[in-house]
CSV table of C-alpha atoms in Angstrom, one decimal:
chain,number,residue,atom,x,y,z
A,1013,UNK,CA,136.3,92.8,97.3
A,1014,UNK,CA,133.0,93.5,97.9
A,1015,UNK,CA,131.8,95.7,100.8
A,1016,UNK,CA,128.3,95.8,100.7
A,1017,UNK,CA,127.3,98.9,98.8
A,1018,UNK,CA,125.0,98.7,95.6
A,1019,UNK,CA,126.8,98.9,92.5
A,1020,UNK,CA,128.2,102.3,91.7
A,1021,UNK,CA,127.9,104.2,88.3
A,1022,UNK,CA,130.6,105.3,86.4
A,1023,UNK,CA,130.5,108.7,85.4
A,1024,UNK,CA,132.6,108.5,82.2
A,1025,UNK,CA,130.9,106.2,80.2
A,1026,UNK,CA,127.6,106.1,82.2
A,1027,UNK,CA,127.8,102.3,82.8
A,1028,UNK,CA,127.1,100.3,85.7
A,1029,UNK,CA,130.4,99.4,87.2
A,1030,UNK,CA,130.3,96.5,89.9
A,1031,UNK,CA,133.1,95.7,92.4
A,1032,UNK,CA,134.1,92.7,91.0
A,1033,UNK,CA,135.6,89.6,93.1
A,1034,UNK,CA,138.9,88.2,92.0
A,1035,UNK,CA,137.4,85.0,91.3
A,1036,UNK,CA,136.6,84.1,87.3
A,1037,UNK,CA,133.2,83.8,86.3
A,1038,UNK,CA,132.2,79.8,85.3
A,1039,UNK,CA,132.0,79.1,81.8
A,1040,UNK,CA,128.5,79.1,80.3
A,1041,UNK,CA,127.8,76.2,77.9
A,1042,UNK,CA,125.5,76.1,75.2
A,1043,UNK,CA,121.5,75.2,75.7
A,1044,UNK,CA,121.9,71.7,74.0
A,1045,UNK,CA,124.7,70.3,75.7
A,1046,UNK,CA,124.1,68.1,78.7
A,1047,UNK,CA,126.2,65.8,80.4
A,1048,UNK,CA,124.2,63.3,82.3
A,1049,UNK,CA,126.8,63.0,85.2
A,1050,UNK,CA,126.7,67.0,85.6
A,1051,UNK,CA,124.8,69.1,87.8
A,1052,UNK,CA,124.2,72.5,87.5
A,1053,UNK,CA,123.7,74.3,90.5
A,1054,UNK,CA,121.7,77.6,90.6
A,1055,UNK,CA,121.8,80.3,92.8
A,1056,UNK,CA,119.4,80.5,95.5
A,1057,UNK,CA,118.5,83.8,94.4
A,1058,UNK,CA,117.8,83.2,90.8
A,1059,UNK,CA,114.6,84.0,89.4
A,1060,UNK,CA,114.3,80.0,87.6
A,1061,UNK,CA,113.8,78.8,91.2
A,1062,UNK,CA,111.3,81.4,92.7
A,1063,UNK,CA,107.3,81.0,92.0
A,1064,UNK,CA,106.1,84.5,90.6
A,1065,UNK,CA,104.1,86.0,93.7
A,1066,UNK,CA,100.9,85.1,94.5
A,1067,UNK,CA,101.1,81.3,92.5
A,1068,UNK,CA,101.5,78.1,93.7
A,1069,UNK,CA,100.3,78.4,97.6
A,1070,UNK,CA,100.2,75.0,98.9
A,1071,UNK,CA,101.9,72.4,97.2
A,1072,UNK,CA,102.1,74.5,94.2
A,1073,UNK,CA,99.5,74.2,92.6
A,1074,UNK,CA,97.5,76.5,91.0
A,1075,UNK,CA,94.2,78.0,92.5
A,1076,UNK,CA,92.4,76.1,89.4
A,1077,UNK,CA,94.3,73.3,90.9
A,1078,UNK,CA,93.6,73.6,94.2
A,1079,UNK,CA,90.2,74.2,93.5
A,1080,UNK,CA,89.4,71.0,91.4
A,1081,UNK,CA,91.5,68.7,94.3
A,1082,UNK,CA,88.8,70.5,96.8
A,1083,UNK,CA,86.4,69.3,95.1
A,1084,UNK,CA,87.6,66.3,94.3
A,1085,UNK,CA,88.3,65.7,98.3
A,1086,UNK,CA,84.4,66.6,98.6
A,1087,UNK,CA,83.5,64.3,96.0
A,1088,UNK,CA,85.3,61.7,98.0
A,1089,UNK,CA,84.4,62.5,101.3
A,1090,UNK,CA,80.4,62.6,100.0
A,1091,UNK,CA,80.7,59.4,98.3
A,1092,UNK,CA,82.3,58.0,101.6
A,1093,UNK,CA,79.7,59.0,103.5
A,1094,UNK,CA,76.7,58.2,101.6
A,1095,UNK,CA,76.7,54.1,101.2
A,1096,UNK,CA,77.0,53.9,105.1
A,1097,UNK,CA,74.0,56.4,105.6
A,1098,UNK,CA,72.0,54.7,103.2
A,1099,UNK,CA,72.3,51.4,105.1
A,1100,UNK,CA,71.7,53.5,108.0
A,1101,UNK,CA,67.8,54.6,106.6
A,1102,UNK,CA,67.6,51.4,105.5
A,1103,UNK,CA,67.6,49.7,108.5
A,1104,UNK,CA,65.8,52.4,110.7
A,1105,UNK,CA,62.9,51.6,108.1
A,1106,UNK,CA,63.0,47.8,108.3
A,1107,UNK,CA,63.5,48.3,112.0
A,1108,UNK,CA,60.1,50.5,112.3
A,1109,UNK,CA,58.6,47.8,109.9
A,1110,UNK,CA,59.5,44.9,112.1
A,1111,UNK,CA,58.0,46.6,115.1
A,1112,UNK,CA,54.9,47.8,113.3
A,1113,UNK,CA,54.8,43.8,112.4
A,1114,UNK,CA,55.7,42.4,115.8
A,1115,UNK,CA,53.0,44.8,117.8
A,1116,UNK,CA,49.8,43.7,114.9
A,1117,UNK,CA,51.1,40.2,115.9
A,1118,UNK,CA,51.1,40.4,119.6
A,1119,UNK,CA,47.7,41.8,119.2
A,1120,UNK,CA,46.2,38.7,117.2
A,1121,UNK,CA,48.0,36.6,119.7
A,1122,UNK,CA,45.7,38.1,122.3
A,1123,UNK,CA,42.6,38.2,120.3
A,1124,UNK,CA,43.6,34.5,119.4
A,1125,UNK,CA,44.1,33.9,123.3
A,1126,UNK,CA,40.5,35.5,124.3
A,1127,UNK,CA,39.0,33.5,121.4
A,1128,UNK,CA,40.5,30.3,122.8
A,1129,UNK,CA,39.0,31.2,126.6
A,1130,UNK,CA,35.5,31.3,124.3
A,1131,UNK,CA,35.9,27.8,123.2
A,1132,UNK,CA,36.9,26.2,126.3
A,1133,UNK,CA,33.2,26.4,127.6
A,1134,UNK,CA,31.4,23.2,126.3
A,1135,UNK,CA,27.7,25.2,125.8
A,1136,UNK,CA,29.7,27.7,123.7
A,1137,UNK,CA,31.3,25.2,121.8
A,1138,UNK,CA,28.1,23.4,120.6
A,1139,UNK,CA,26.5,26.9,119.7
A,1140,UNK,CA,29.3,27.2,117.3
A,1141,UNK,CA,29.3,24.2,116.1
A,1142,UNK,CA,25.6,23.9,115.3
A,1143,UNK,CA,25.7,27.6,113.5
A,1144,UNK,CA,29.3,27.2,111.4
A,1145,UNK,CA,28.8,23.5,111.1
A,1146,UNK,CA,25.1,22.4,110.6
A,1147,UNK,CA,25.8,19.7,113.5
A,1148,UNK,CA,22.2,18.8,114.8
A,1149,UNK,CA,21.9,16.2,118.2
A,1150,UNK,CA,20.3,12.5,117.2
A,1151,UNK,CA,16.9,12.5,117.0
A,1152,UNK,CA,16.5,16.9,115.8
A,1153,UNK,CA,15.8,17.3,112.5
A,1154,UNK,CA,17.4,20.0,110.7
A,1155,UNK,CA,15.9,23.0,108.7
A,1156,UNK,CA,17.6,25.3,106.7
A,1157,UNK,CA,16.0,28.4,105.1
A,1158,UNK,CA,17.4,30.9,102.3
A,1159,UNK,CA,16.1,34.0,102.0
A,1160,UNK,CA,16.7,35.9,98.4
A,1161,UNK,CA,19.7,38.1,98.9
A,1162,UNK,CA,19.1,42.2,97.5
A,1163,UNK,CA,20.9,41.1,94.2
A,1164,UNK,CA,18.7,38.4,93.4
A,1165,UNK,CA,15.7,40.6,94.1
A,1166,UNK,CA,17.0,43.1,91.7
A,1167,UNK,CA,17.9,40.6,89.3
A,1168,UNK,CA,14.4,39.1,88.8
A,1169,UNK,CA,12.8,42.6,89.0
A,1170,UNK,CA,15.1,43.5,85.5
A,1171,UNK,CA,14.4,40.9,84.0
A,1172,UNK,CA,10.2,40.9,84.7
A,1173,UNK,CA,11.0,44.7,83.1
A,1174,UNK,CA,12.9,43.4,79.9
A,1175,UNK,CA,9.9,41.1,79.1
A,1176,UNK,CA,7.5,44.1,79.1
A,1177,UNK,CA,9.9,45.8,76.6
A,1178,UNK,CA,9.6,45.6,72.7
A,1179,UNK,CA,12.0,43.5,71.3
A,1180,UNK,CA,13.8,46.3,69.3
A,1181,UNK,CA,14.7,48.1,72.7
A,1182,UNK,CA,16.1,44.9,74.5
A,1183,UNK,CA,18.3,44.8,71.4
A,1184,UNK,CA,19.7,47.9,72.0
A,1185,UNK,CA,19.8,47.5,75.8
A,1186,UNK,CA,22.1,44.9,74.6
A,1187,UNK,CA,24.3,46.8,72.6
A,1188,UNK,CA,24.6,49.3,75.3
A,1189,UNK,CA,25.2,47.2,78.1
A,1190,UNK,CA,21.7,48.8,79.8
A,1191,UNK,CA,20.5,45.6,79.9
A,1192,UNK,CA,22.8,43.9,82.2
C-alpha cells in the first residue's frame, strides 16, 4: 500500500526498493505490434505527453513557428490594407483634379458671360466686326495695309549680305547651315 513517502533504499543490496501495490503490472507489447481497435492509454505524468520547458507556447508551435505565422498575419494584414488605401489616394487626387477643373471652368464661364455683355451693344458689335471680319458699310471702300513683319526684314537683309559674298563662302555657309 502506498503511503506517500519517496521510495526507500535498501541497505543490503543498495537498490531502490518501492512499496509496491498488490496490483500486477500490464503487460508490455513489442514496438511493432498494433491493434487498430486498441488504445493505449498513458499516464498523465509521462514524459511522451509533456513539451520540454520553454517549447511550444501557444499552440505549440515553435518560436521559428510563431515567428513566420506573425509575419505571415502582417503580410496579410498589409496586403489587406493596401488595395483600399490606394483607391483611397486615388480618388482624393481625381477629386482635387475635378475641382481644379470645375473652378478654371467657372472662371471661363464668367469671362465668357462678360464677353457676351460686350457684344450685346450694337456700336461694339460693328467695331468688331469691321476689325476681325473686314465688313465695310455700302458705299466705303476698303484699304488694307501690310507692313513687313521683323522676320521678313531680317530675311531680305541676309540675303542682300549673301550676294555681296564670294561664291566659295556661300558654299560653305551652306554646308554649315550659316546661311540659313
Amino acid at each position: 500500500m502506498p503511503t506517500g513517502r519517496p521510495a526507500q533504499r535498501d541497505r543490503k543490496n543498495g537498490a531502490d526498493a518501492a512499496r509496491r501495490t498488490r496490483e500486477p503490472a500490464p503487460a508490455r507489447r513489442p514496438r511493432g505490434d498494433s491493434d487498430a481497435g486498441s488504445t493505449r492509454r498513458r499516464r498523465p505524468g509521462s514524459a511522451r505527453t509533456r513539451s520540454p520547458a520553454g517549447t511550444g507556447g501557444a499552440f505549440k508551435l515553435s518560436s521559428t513557428r510563431r515567428a513566420a505565422v506573425l509575419a505571415i498575419l502582417v503580410c496579410a494584414m498589409a496586403l489587406s490594407v493596401s488595395v483600399p488605401l490606394r483607391t483611397y489616394i486615388g480618388q482624393r487626387d481625381e477629386l482635387a483634379e475635378l475641382e481644379r477643373r470645375e473652378h478654371q471652368l467657372s472662371q471661363e464661364v464668367q469671362r465668357l458671360e462678360e464677353r457676351k455683355a460686350e457684344l450685346s451693344d450694337p456700336q461694339r458689335l460693328e467695331a468688331e466686326a469691321r476689325r476681325r471680319l473686314g465688313y465695310v458699310r455700302p458705299g466705303e471702300t476698303p484699304y488694307i495695309v501690310e507692313l513687313p513683319s521683323q522676320q521678313e526684314k531680317e530675311s531680305a537683309e541676309k540675303a542682300e549680305a549673301s550676294e555681296t559674298k564670294p561664291w566659295y563662302q556661300r558654299l560653305w555657309n551652306t554646308f554649315t547651315g550659316e546661311g540659313k
